Short mmCIF file of C-alpha atoms in Angstrom, two decimals:
data_model
loop_
_atom_site.label_atom_id
_atom_site.label_comp_id
_atom_site.label_asym_id
_atom_site.label_seq_id
_atom_site.Cartn_x
_atom_site.Cartn_y
_atom_site.Cartn_z
CA MET A 139 114.62 75.41 18.69
CA ARG A 140 110.74 74.70 18.10
CA LEU A 141 112.01 72.91 14.61
CA LEU A 142 114.13 70.98 15.72
CA ARG A 143 111.92 69.65 18.58
CA LEU A 144 109.77 69.13 15.88
CA SER A 145 112.42 67.19 13.69
CA ALA A 146 113.38 65.31 16.85
CA VAL A 147 109.66 64.51 17.03
CA ALA A 148 109.41 63.32 13.10
CA LEU A 149 113.07 61.39 13.52
CA GLY A 150 111.23 59.80 16.46
CA LEU A 151 108.44 58.55 14.73
CA PHE A 152 110.73 57.19 11.93
CA VAL A 153 112.50 55.66 14.57
CA ALA A 154 110.33 54.07 16.03
CA SER A 155 109.19 52.24 12.78
CA PRO A 156 111.78 51.34 11.14
CA LEU A 157 110.47 48.33 8.90
CA ALA A 158 108.57 50.53 7.27
CA ALA A 159 110.50 51.86 5.52
CA GLN A 160 112.56 49.12 4.10
CA ARG A 161 109.24 47.26 2.38
CA LEU A 162 106.81 48.18 0.08
CA PRO A 163 103.69 48.18 2.08
CA THR A 164 101.04 45.05 0.65
CA LYS A 165 96.74 44.21 1.23
CA PRO A 166 95.96 43.10 4.72
CA PRO A 167 95.93 39.75 5.61
CA THR A 168 91.71 37.95 4.45
CA LYS A 169 90.51 36.30 7.20
CA THR A 170 90.29 32.09 7.17
CA PRO A 171 86.68 31.84 7.48
CA PRO A 172 85.51 29.27 10.11
CA LYS A 173 85.52 25.94 9.21
CA GLU A 174 81.66 24.12 9.26
CA ALA A 175 80.28 21.57 11.73
CA PRO A 176 80.13 18.07 9.56
CA VAL A 177 76.87 17.58 8.66
CA LYS A 178 75.26 14.46 10.77
CA PRO A 179 72.04 12.65 8.83
CA ILE A 180 68.41 12.68 10.07
CA THR A 181 67.79 9.29 11.51
CA PRO A 182 63.47 9.68 11.27
CA ALA A 183 62.37 7.93 15.00
CA PRO A 184 60.90 4.44 14.22
CA THR A 185 57.25 4.34 13.44
CA PRO A 186 55.49 2.86 16.67
CA VAL A 187 54.62 -1.18 15.71
CA PRO A 188 50.51 -1.07 16.92
CA VAL A 189 48.95 -3.63 19.54
CA LEU A 190 46.40 -6.03 18.05
CA GLU A 191 44.06 -6.41 20.34
CA VAL A 192 42.38 -9.29 20.74
CA PRO A 193 39.10 -10.22 19.14
CA LYS A 194 36.30 -9.36 20.95
CA TYR A 195 33.98 -11.43 19.44
CA GLY A 196 32.36 -15.12 18.93
CA PHE A 197 31.33 -17.47 16.49
CA LEU A 198 28.33 -19.62 14.97
CA GLN A 199 28.39 -22.66 13.24
CA GLY A 200 25.57 -25.00 12.43
CA VAL A 201 23.43 -27.10 9.99
CA ALA A 202 19.38 -26.28 9.16
CA TYR A 203 17.78 -29.44 8.21
CA ASP A 204 13.84 -30.52 7.24
CA SER A 205 12.34 -32.74 9.04
CA LEU A 206 9.26 -32.68 6.95
CA HIS A 207 10.95 -33.97 3.81
CA GLN A 208 14.13 -35.40 5.44
CA GLU A 209 16.71 -33.00 3.35
CA PRO A 210 18.86 -30.27 4.47
CA LEU A 211 17.61 -26.85 3.91
CA ALA A 212 18.83 -24.38 1.42
CA GLY A 213 18.91 -21.06 1.41
CA ALA A 214 17.74 -20.47 4.85
CA LEU A 215 18.79 -16.78 6.27
CA ILE A 216 19.81 -17.92 9.97
CA LEU A 217 19.46 -14.14 11.83
CA VAL A 218 21.26 -13.53 15.55
CA GLU A 219 18.52 -11.62 17.03
CA GLY A 220 19.45 -8.65 18.16
CA THR A 221 22.48 -8.44 16.15
CA THR A 222 22.92 -7.91 12.50
CA ARG A 223 24.93 -11.05 12.29
CA MET A 224 23.19 -13.16 9.81
CA GLY A 225 24.56 -16.35 7.26
CA VAL A 226 22.70 -18.62 4.86
CA THR A 227 22.76 -21.81 4.48
CA ASP A 228 24.33 -24.10 1.46
CA SER A 229 22.96 -26.81 -0.28
CA LEU A 230 24.19 -28.82 2.67
CA GLY A 231 22.23 -26.66 4.99
CA ARG A 232 25.31 -25.91 6.90
CA PHE A 233 25.99 -21.48 7.62
CA LEU A 234 28.58 -19.53 10.09
CA VAL A 235 28.13 -16.73 11.17
CA ASP A 236 30.99 -14.59 12.67
CA SER A 237 31.97 -11.37 14.76
CA VAL A 238 28.58 -12.04 16.99
CA PRO A 239 28.88 -9.69 20.07
CA PRO A 240 29.28 -11.81 23.66
CA GLY A 241 26.68 -12.56 24.83
CA LYS A 242 22.65 -14.79 25.06
CA TYR A 243 20.76 -14.72 21.81
CA ARG A 244 18.16 -15.72 19.79
CA LEU A 245 18.43 -17.66 16.28
CA THR A 246 15.51 -17.11 13.45
CA VAL A 247 15.13 -18.84 10.50
CA ASP A 248 13.63 -16.86 6.89
CA HIS A 249 13.10 -19.71 4.81
CA PRO A 250 10.01 -19.66 1.84
CA ILE A 251 8.15 -23.18 3.74
CA LEU A 252 8.30 -21.91 6.59
CA ASP A 253 6.08 -19.14 4.78
CA THR A 254 4.07 -21.53 3.40
CA LEU A 255 3.94 -23.18 7.00
CA GLY A 256 2.24 -20.15 8.48
CA ILE A 257 5.32 -20.19 11.35
CA SER A 258 7.74 -18.81 12.75
CA LEU A 259 11.35 -20.44 13.64
CA VAL A 260 13.11 -19.30 16.72
CA SER A 261 15.91 -21.04 18.85
CA PRO A 262 16.16 -20.43 22.73
CA PRO A 263 19.10 -18.37 24.01
CA MET A 264 21.97 -19.69 23.43
CA GLU A 265 25.73 -18.79 24.55
CA PHE A 266 28.13 -16.52 22.71
CA ALA A 267 31.70 -16.28 24.63
CA ILE A 268 34.54 -13.87 23.42
CA ASN A 269 36.78 -15.92 20.78
CA GLU A 270 34.70 -19.06 20.91
CA ILE A 271 32.22 -21.32 18.32
CA THR A 272 29.34 -22.17 18.88
CA ARG A 273 27.42 -24.69 17.62
CA THR A 274 23.95 -25.84 16.51
CA VAL A 275 21.66 -27.41 14.81
CA VAL A 276 18.80 -25.64 13.67
CA GLY A 277 15.83 -27.87 12.04
CA ILE A 278 11.26 -27.43 10.58
CA PRO A 279 9.98 -29.81 12.81
CA GLU A 280 8.05 -32.98 11.52
CA GLY A 281 4.85 -33.68 9.86
CA GLU A 282 3.59 -35.04 13.02
CA ARG A 283 4.14 -32.32 15.39
CA LEU A 284 3.06 -30.18 13.04
CA THR A 285 -0.35 -31.21 12.14
CA ALA A 286 -1.16 -31.86 15.74
CA LEU A 287 0.01 -27.92 15.83
CA PHE A 288 -2.84 -27.48 13.27
CA CYS A 289 -5.27 -29.68 13.48
CA THR A 290 -7.69 -30.43 16.07
CA ALA A 291 -8.07 -33.43 18.22
CA ALA A 292 -11.61 -33.78 16.36
CA ARG A 293 -9.99 -33.34 13.00
CA ARG A 294 -6.98 -35.59 13.42
CA ALA A 295 -9.62 -38.62 14.23
CA LEU A 296 -11.11 -38.61 10.48
CA GLY A 297 -7.54 -38.84 9.13
CA LYS A 298 -3.89 -37.59 10.38
CA GLY A 299 -3.00 -36.17 7.49
CA ALA A 300 -3.26 -32.33 6.70
CA LEU A 301 -3.09 -30.63 3.50
CA VAL A 302 -1.29 -26.72 4.17
CA GLY A 303 -0.24 -23.25 2.21
CA ARG A 304 -0.70 -20.16 1.88
CA ILE A 305 -3.28 -18.54 -1.06
CA ARG A 306 -2.37 -14.78 -2.20
CA GLU A 307 -2.87 -12.49 -4.84
CA PRO A 308 -1.13 -12.66 -8.19
CA ASP A 309 -0.52 -9.16 -8.73
CA THR A 310 0.05 -7.91 -5.56
CA GLU A 311 1.37 -10.90 -3.05
CA GLU A 312 -0.74 -9.85 -0.39
CA ALA A 313 -3.04 -12.77 1.39
CA ALA A 314 -5.77 -13.39 -0.84
CA VAL A 315 -8.54 -13.01 2.63
CA GLY A 316 -11.51 -14.96 2.67
CA ALA A 317 -11.18 -17.02 -0.22
CA ARG A 318 -12.54 -20.75 0.03
CA VAL A 319 -10.12 -23.56 -0.56
CA SER A 320 -11.35 -27.11 -1.64
CA PHE A 321 -9.34 -30.61 -1.58
CA VAL A 322 -11.69 -33.19 -3.41
CA TRP A 323 -9.79 -36.89 -3.24
CA TYR A 324 -11.44 -41.10 -3.98
CA ASP A 325 -10.59 -42.96 -1.10
CA PRO A 326 -8.93 -46.05 -2.97
CA ASP A 327 -10.35 -49.34 -3.20
CA PRO A 328 -7.97 -52.42 -1.59
CA PRO A 329 -4.99 -53.61 -2.94
CA GLY A 330 -5.75 -56.77 -4.47
CA LEU A 331 -9.43 -56.00 -5.57
CA PRO A 332 -11.09 -57.39 -8.27
CA ALA A 333 -12.53 -55.31 -11.34
CA ASN A 334 -16.31 -55.80 -11.22
CA LEU A 335 -16.58 -56.23 -7.27
CA ARG A 336 -15.20 -52.45 -7.84
CA THR A 337 -17.96 -50.00 -6.46
CA LYS A 338 -18.17 -46.05 -7.53
CA ARG A 339 -17.07 -43.83 -4.56
CA PRO A 340 -18.20 -40.70 -3.26
CA PRO A 341 -15.84 -38.05 -3.12
CA ARG A 342 -14.27 -36.76 -0.45
CA VAL A 343 -14.57 -33.28 0.55
CA ARG A 344 -12.38 -30.75 2.82
CA GLU A 345 -12.81 -27.15 2.59
CA ALA A 346 -11.21 -24.00 4.69
CA VAL A 347 -11.48 -20.51 4.18
CA VAL A 348 -8.03 -18.34 3.91
CA ALA A 349 -7.32 -16.55 7.23
CA GLU A 350 -6.00 -12.43 7.80
CA ASP A 351 -1.87 -13.64 6.83
CA GLY A 352 -2.88 -15.73 4.02
CA THR A 353 -2.56 -19.34 5.37
CA TYR A 354 -4.92 -21.80 4.83
CA ARG A 355 -5.30 -25.63 6.76
CA LEU A 356 -6.72 -28.46 5.55
CA CYS A 357 -7.17 -31.28 8.03
CA GLY A 358 -9.10 -34.97 8.40
CA LEU A 359 -7.39 -36.05 5.23
CA PRO A 360 -5.55 -39.72 5.05
CA GLU A 361 -1.61 -39.92 4.90
CA SER A 362 -1.86 -41.20 1.51
CA TYR A 363 -4.11 -39.49 -1.34
CA GLU A 364 -4.26 -37.88 -4.96
CA GLY A 365 -6.49 -35.39 -5.45
CA LYS A 366 -7.57 -31.82 -6.59
CA LEU A 367 -7.09 -28.91 -5.03
CA GLN A 368 -8.59 -25.56 -6.09
CA ALA A 369 -9.23 -22.25 -4.05
CA GLN A 370 -11.92 -19.68 -5.29
CA ARG A 371 -12.85 -16.09 -4.55
CA LYS A 372 -16.03 -15.18 -3.97
CA ASP A 373 -16.61 -12.38 -6.70
CA GLY A 374 -16.02 -15.98 -9.25
CA GLY A 375 -12.14 -15.82 -9.62
CA ALA A 376 -10.75 -19.12 -9.25
CA THR A 377 -7.27 -20.67 -9.51
CA ALA A 378 -6.61 -23.88 -11.70
CA GLU A 379 -7.24 -27.30 -10.31
CA VAL A 380 -4.20 -28.41 -9.13
CA THR A 381 -3.10 -31.61 -8.60
CA VAL A 382 -1.62 -32.79 -5.11
CA THR A 383 -0.01 -36.22 -4.34
CA GLN A 384 0.46 -37.60 -0.36
CA SER A 385 2.23 -40.95 -0.27
CA ASP A 386 2.64 -42.10 3.78
CA GLY A 387 2.87 -38.57 5.51
CA MET A 388 1.00 -36.35 7.42
CA LEU A 389 1.21 -33.05 6.11
CA ALA A 390 1.83 -31.85 2.32
CA LEU A 391 2.43 -28.51 1.42
CA ARG A 392 0.40 -25.85 -1.47
CA SER A 393 0.40 -21.97 -2.10
CA MET A 394 -1.27 -20.89 -4.58
CA SER A 395 -2.88 -17.40 -6.09
CA VAL A 396 -5.70 -16.06 -7.58
CA ALA A 397 -7.23 -13.60 -8.98
CA ALA A 398 -9.99 -11.48 -9.10
CA LEU A 399 -12.78 -12.11 -11.35
CA VAL A 400 -12.60 -9.60 -14.84
CA LYS A 401 -15.34 -10.47 -16.66
CA ALA A 402 -19.23 -10.80 -16.88
CA VAL A 403 -20.76 -13.89 -14.74
CA ALA A 404 -23.86 -15.84 -14.30
CA THR A 405 -25.32 -18.43 -11.81
CA ASP A 406 -25.15 -21.61 -12.74
CA SER A 407 -27.99 -24.21 -11.12
CA THR A 408 -26.64 -23.91 -8.11
CA GLY A 409 -26.38 -19.99 -7.49
CA ALA A 410 -22.61 -20.71 -7.20
CA PRO A 411 -20.78 -17.15 -9.95
CA GLN A 412 -20.24 -18.84 -13.87
CA PRO A 413 -18.12 -16.95 -15.89
CA ILE A 414 -19.80 -15.71 -19.93
CA GLY A 415 -16.95 -16.40 -21.95
CA PRO A 416 -13.15 -16.72 -22.08
CA LEU A 417 -10.42 -15.83 -19.48
CA LYS A 418 -8.71 -12.21 -19.77
CA GLY A 419 -6.07 -10.42 -18.10
CA SER A 420 -2.26 -8.70 -18.33
CA ALA A 421 -0.38 -11.43 -17.69
CA ARG A 422 2.09 -13.16 -20.10
CA MET A 423 4.54 -16.35 -21.07
CA ILE A 424 7.20 -17.18 -23.05
CA GLY A 425 8.26 -20.95 -23.30
CA ARG A 426 8.96 -23.70 -25.56
CA VAL A 427 7.79 -26.93 -25.62
CA LEU A 428 10.06 -30.16 -25.88
CA THR A 429 9.61 -33.95 -26.25
CA ALA A 430 10.62 -36.62 -23.53
CA THR A 431 14.20 -36.39 -25.26
CA GLY A 432 14.60 -32.79 -25.15
CA ALA A 433 14.42 -32.35 -28.95
CA PRO A 434 11.90 -29.28 -30.34
CA VAL A 435 8.03 -30.19 -30.86
CA ALA A 436 6.65 -27.58 -33.97
CA ASP A 437 3.63 -26.56 -34.63
CA ALA A 438 2.14 -28.43 -31.36
CA ARG A 439 -0.99 -25.66 -30.05
CA VAL A 440 -0.59 -23.47 -26.66
CA SER A 441 -3.66 -22.25 -24.28
CA VAL A 442 -4.26 -21.43 -21.15
CA MET A 443 -7.27 -23.94 -19.17
CA GLY A 444 -10.20 -20.66 -19.83
CA ALA A 445 -8.97 -18.21 -21.63
CA SER A 446 -8.91 -17.53 -25.40
CA SER A 447 -5.43 -16.92 -26.13
CA ALA A 448 -3.25 -19.61 -27.77
CA ALA A 449 -0.19 -20.01 -29.78
CA GLN A 450 1.00 -22.63 -31.88
CA THR A 451 4.83 -23.69 -31.42
CA ARG A 452 7.78 -22.32 -34.11
CA SER A 453 9.98 -24.91 -35.15
CA ASP A 454 12.85 -24.92 -32.09
CA GLY A 455 9.42 -25.55 -29.65
CA THR A 456 9.20 -21.90 -28.44
CA PHE A 457 6.30 -19.70 -28.17
CA VAL A 458 4.69 -16.68 -26.92
CA LEU A 459 0.77 -16.05 -25.21
CA ASP A 460 -0.70 -12.87 -24.45
CA SER A 461 -3.52 -11.26 -22.60
CA LEU A 462 -4.13 -14.15 -20.20
CA PRO A 463 -5.35 -14.16 -17.15
CA SER A 464 -3.26 -13.93 -13.76
CA GLY A 465 -3.06 -16.57 -11.04
CA THR A 466 -2.63 -20.45 -10.43
CA GLN A 467 -3.36 -21.33 -14.16
CA ALA A 468 -3.11 -25.06 -16.19
CA LEU A 469 -1.47 -24.33 -19.61
CA VAL A 470 -2.77 -27.26 -22.24
CA ILE A 471 -0.49 -28.65 -24.89
CA ARG A 472 -1.53 -30.47 -28.02
CA ARG A 473 -0.59 -31.88 -30.66
CA LEU A 474 -1.01 -35.33 -32.24
CA GLY A 475 0.95 -38.09 -31.41
CA TYR A 476 0.52 -37.22 -27.96
CA GLY A 477 -1.42 -37.47 -24.98
CA PRO A 478 -2.82 -33.73 -23.92
CA THR A 479 0.07 -32.55 -21.73
CA GLU A 480 -1.47 -30.43 -19.24
CA GLN A 481 1.31 -28.62 -16.40
CA THR A 482 0.70 -25.75 -13.94
CA VAL A 483 1.68 -22.15 -13.82
CA GLU A 484 1.76 -18.95 -11.84
CA LEU A 485 0.80 -16.11 -13.91
CA SER A 486 1.18 -12.50 -13.12
CA SER A 487 0.65 -8.66 -14.36
CA ARG A 488 4.21 -7.57 -13.41
CA THR A 489 6.44 -10.10 -15.72
CA PRO A 490 6.42 -12.08 -17.05
CA ALA A 491 6.18 -16.12 -16.51
CA ARG A 492 8.62 -18.50 -18.30
CA VAL A 493 7.84 -22.52 -18.78
CA THR A 494 9.52 -25.12 -20.28
CA VAL A 495 6.98 -27.97 -20.87
CA LYS A 496 7.83 -31.85 -21.29
CA LEU A 497 5.27 -33.77 -23.72
CA GLY A 498 5.22 -37.72 -22.63
CA VAL A 499 3.62 -40.43 -24.35
CA MET A 500 0.04 -41.24 -24.78
CA VAL A 501 -1.75 -41.94 -21.00
CA PRO A 502 -2.25 -45.03 -20.27
CA MET A 503 -5.88 -45.61 -20.03
CA LEU A 504 -7.28 -46.47 -16.84
CA SER A 505 -9.80 -49.78 -15.48
CA ALA A 506 -12.72 -49.34 -17.00
CA VAL A 507 -14.36 -49.29 -13.89
CA GLU A 508 -12.25 -46.24 -12.11
CA VAL A 509 -12.06 -44.46 -16.00
CA VAL A 510 -16.92 -44.71 -15.79
CA SER A 511 -16.98 -43.68 -11.96
CA ARG A 512 -14.76 -40.74 -12.60
CA ARG A 513 -16.32 -39.72 -15.88
CA ASP A 514 -19.71 -39.30 -14.75
CA GLU A 515 -18.51 -37.05 -11.75
CA GLY A 516 -16.20 -34.69 -14.58
CA LEU A 517 -19.16 -34.13 -16.56
CA GLN A 518 -21.86 -33.39 -13.13
CA LYS A 519 -19.11 -31.30 -12.34
CA VAL A 520 -18.71 -28.89 -16.24
CA GLY A 521 -22.46 -29.05 -16.31
CA PHE A 522 -23.21 -31.51 -18.76
CA THR A 523 -25.14 -33.78 -17.00
CA ASP A 524 -27.33 -30.63 -15.36
CA ARG A 525 -27.46 -29.32 -19.11
CA LYS A 526 -28.30 -32.11 -20.90
CA ARG A 527 -31.29 -32.90 -18.27
CA THR A 528 -32.82 -29.51 -17.95
CA SER A 529 -31.82 -28.19 -21.92
CA ALA A 530 -35.39 -27.43 -24.41
CA GLY A 531 -32.99 -26.86 -27.70
CA GLY A 532 -29.42 -28.74 -27.24
CA HIS A 533 -28.29 -31.77 -28.64
CA PHE A 534 -25.33 -33.92 -26.45
CA MET A 535 -23.36 -36.35 -27.23
CA ASP A 536 -21.80 -38.80 -24.34
CA PRO A 537 -18.50 -41.05 -24.09
CA ASP A 538 -21.18 -43.97 -25.46
CA ALA A 539 -22.47 -41.89 -27.85
CA ILE A 540 -18.97 -40.69 -29.52
CA GLU A 541 -17.65 -44.34 -28.99
CA ARG A 542 -20.26 -45.81 -31.38
CA ARG A 543 -19.40 -43.49 -33.75
CA LYS A 544 -15.91 -44.65 -34.14
CA ALA A 545 -14.47 -41.05 -36.18
CA GLN A 546 -11.42 -41.02 -37.64
CA ARG A 547 -11.20 -36.81 -37.13
CA PHE A 548 -12.71 -34.91 -34.67
CA THR A 549 -15.23 -33.04 -37.47
CA ASP A 550 -16.44 -36.62 -38.27
CA LEU A 551 -17.88 -36.78 -34.84
CA LEU A 552 -20.78 -33.80 -35.75
CA GLN A 553 -21.87 -35.04 -38.77
CA SER A 554 -25.93 -35.58 -38.70
CA ILE A 555 -26.40 -33.76 -35.78
CA PRO A 556 -28.95 -31.60 -36.02
CA GLY A 557 -28.13 -27.79 -36.92
CA ILE A 558 -24.85 -28.31 -37.51
CA LYS A 559 -23.36 -28.85 -41.04
CA VAL A 560 -20.14 -30.37 -42.10
CA VAL A 561 -18.24 -29.17 -45.18
CA GLN A 562 -15.23 -30.25 -46.69
CA GLN A 563 -12.78 -27.58 -48.96
CA ALA A 564 -9.59 -27.81 -49.91
CA GLY A 565 -9.22 -31.01 -47.63
CA GLN A 566 -10.39 -28.81 -44.82
CA GLN A 567 -13.57 -29.60 -42.64
CA TYR A 568 -15.30 -26.89 -41.73
CA ILE A 569 -18.38 -26.65 -39.40
CA THR A 570 -21.33 -24.28 -40.01
CA SER A 571 -24.77 -23.40 -38.82
CA SER A 572 -27.26 -25.39 -40.94
CA ARG A 573 -30.05 -22.37 -39.85
CA SER A 574 -27.61 -20.87 -43.11
CA SER A 575 -28.60 -21.83 -46.95
CA GLN A 576 -25.62 -20.70 -48.31
CA GLY A 577 -23.52 -22.63 -45.92
CA ASP A 578 -21.68 -19.17 -44.15
CA GLY A 579 -23.30 -19.61 -40.66
CA CYS A 580 -21.84 -18.82 -37.55
CA VAL A 581 -20.55 -21.18 -35.33
CA THR A 582 -18.66 -19.94 -31.95
CA VAL A 583 -16.45 -23.70 -30.46
CA PHE A 584 -16.09 -23.65 -26.87
CA VAL A 585 -12.95 -26.72 -25.84
CA ASP A 586 -13.47 -27.25 -21.95
CA GLY A 587 -15.59 -24.44 -21.62
CA ALA A 588 -13.42 -21.56 -23.22
CA PRO A 589 -13.56 -20.57 -26.71
CA TRP A 590 -11.51 -22.16 -29.58
CA GLN A 591 -9.36 -19.70 -31.25
CA SER A 592 -8.06 -20.98 -34.77
CA LEU A 593 -4.82 -20.57 -35.03
CA ALA A 594 -5.91 -21.75 -39.09
CA PRO A 595 -8.49 -22.37 -41.25
CA GLY A 596 -10.11 -25.44 -39.71
CA ASP A 597 -7.80 -26.65 -37.51
CA LEU A 598 -9.94 -28.45 -35.18
CA ASP A 599 -8.90 -31.72 -36.51
CA SER A 600 -5.19 -30.93 -36.06
CA PHE A 601 -5.48 -30.40 -32.82
CA LEU A 602 -8.60 -32.42 -31.80
CA ASN A 603 -8.74 -36.16 -31.50
CA PRO A 604 -12.07 -38.05 -31.29
CA SER A 605 -10.14 -39.98 -29.08
CA GLU A 606 -9.71 -37.22 -27.21
CA VAL A 607 -13.58 -36.25 -26.42
CA ALA A 608 -15.26 -36.70 -23.46
CA ALA A 609 -18.84 -35.24 -24.58
CA ILE A 610 -20.06 -32.50 -26.90
CA GLU A 611 -22.90 -30.37 -26.15
CA VAL A 612 -24.84 -28.78 -29.63
CA TYR A 613 -27.02 -25.33 -29.80
CA ASN A 614 -28.65 -23.91 -33.04
CA GLY A 615 -28.30 -20.33 -31.50
CA ILE A 616 -32.05 -19.83 -30.66
CA VAL A 617 -31.87 -21.28 -27.44
CA THR A 618 -28.06 -21.56 -25.75
CA PRO A 619 -26.55 -21.64 -22.16
CA PRO A 620 -25.31 -17.76 -21.23
CA GLN A 621 -21.18 -18.89 -20.90
CA PHE A 622 -21.62 -20.51 -24.82
CA THR A 623 -22.86 -17.55 -25.62
CA THR A 624 -21.57 -14.72 -28.07
CA VAL A 625 -22.00 -11.02 -27.47
CA GLY A 626 -23.41 -9.66 -30.06
CA GLN A 627 -24.38 -12.68 -32.13
CA ASN A 628 -26.92 -15.35 -32.74
CA CYS A 629 -24.06 -17.58 -33.55
CA ALA A 630 -25.03 -22.01 -33.36
CA ALA A 631 -22.79 -22.85 -30.48
CA VAL A 632 -20.30 -26.75 -30.04
CA ALA A 633 -19.37 -26.90 -26.40
CA VAL A 634 -16.23 -29.35 -26.14
CA TRP A 635 -14.99 -32.02 -23.55
CA THR A 636 -12.26 -33.51 -23.50
CA LYS A 637 -10.86 -36.43 -21.21
CA THR A 638 -8.43 -34.48 -19.71
CA ARG A 639 -10.33 -32.16 -18.49
CA VAL A 640 -13.62 -33.89 -17.23
CA ASP A 641 -11.22 -37.09 -15.77
CA THR A 642 -9.36 -33.92 -14.16
CA ARG A 643 -12.70 -32.75 -12.75
CA GLY A 644 -14.19 -35.65 -11.41
CA LYS A 645 -10.46 -37.07 -9.88
CA LYS A 646 -11.09 -33.99 -8.48
#
């Protein structure tokens, strides 16, 4: 009974699953993975548009004018005081300054003319508004106003004109404080006055001392003049004599540089320093000599007045000069067939000077009375007249004596002069001392106060024309003035003064 019950239990089990007995068993069905949601593209967030700020600045527009020379003030620096904003004027004097903060500001002007005048130019306060243009005109005052500023009424009573400028050290740019500036001119004769009625006029002189800021001011000048300006230091250092011309104006400008004297000095009859030997220095000059039409001039002699250095131009007209004194100097060019040419140059040991010189035609002759007047004054200035009067051993040829010689060559002027012998060799004429029986006695030649440096043997006749000579001094070597003495030698000396130098001195 127990087994049946078990079978029944077993039967019942089968009955409970009748399909299981009728088919084969299979793998359980696999589950289908759920479908993924579609991927949507990511849209980037929009870039915010920057908000442009409205400019918060003003603008300056204007013109700068030079009333002194009646022309636009080009190259001036215009600064808005109290800011970093600035502008530069163009060739027409126009300027534009942007980004000026709003407010009230003054304008300051910087220009070399203002440095020469020794003044500052500042405008009244000006209003600058946001996004608006402020317009103005700035200018250097007229000559009459500046002259009234520089000169007292008493000085202006002597003459309405004035001459101002700045004197500096050429190698340091510092002010040459204490240097004395002198200007000399001659009053002209009335227009139309016959030559036989003209008289010798005394020179007119104005002097001033360089102030702490380097400026000088000469007042009481005529409105029209032509004269010579020179600056001299207490130690004897001096500039060249610079020609200054003014025509119908109140104020003229001229700046110069003067270096200390770097050579031994003596004193002349007035006690003033007198240089002994040539001027020397460490300045250098590179230049070119051309004709009036621009063609190069070869074989011209180039030198600085008072210095011993000399050079001869090459085939392309170029030249180089070394060991020159610094400061405002006079460059002299000589070439037969041309009149001697003199040009003012600024020399400094800091950088070589570069110049171009154009030769002109022969200098036109002045009227006889004017020539004599200027030449006599010039010979007095260079000391010729005093040495002729006091010398016990020299031989002197004045302009009249030179004219009577009718010389064809310079050395012809020295024929038959005591102490000097002219000898001829290989087609050239040389000068020697007659104290030597062999004819080889040393002779030192000075032209316009500077030793003549021969570029070729016997080259005096190649560069000095008798018509250019104003006066000659000859010393036999026994009694010779200090300025014409060769250190360590007992040479004869020939001092030649040219018309260019003497007439310049006379006009000074």
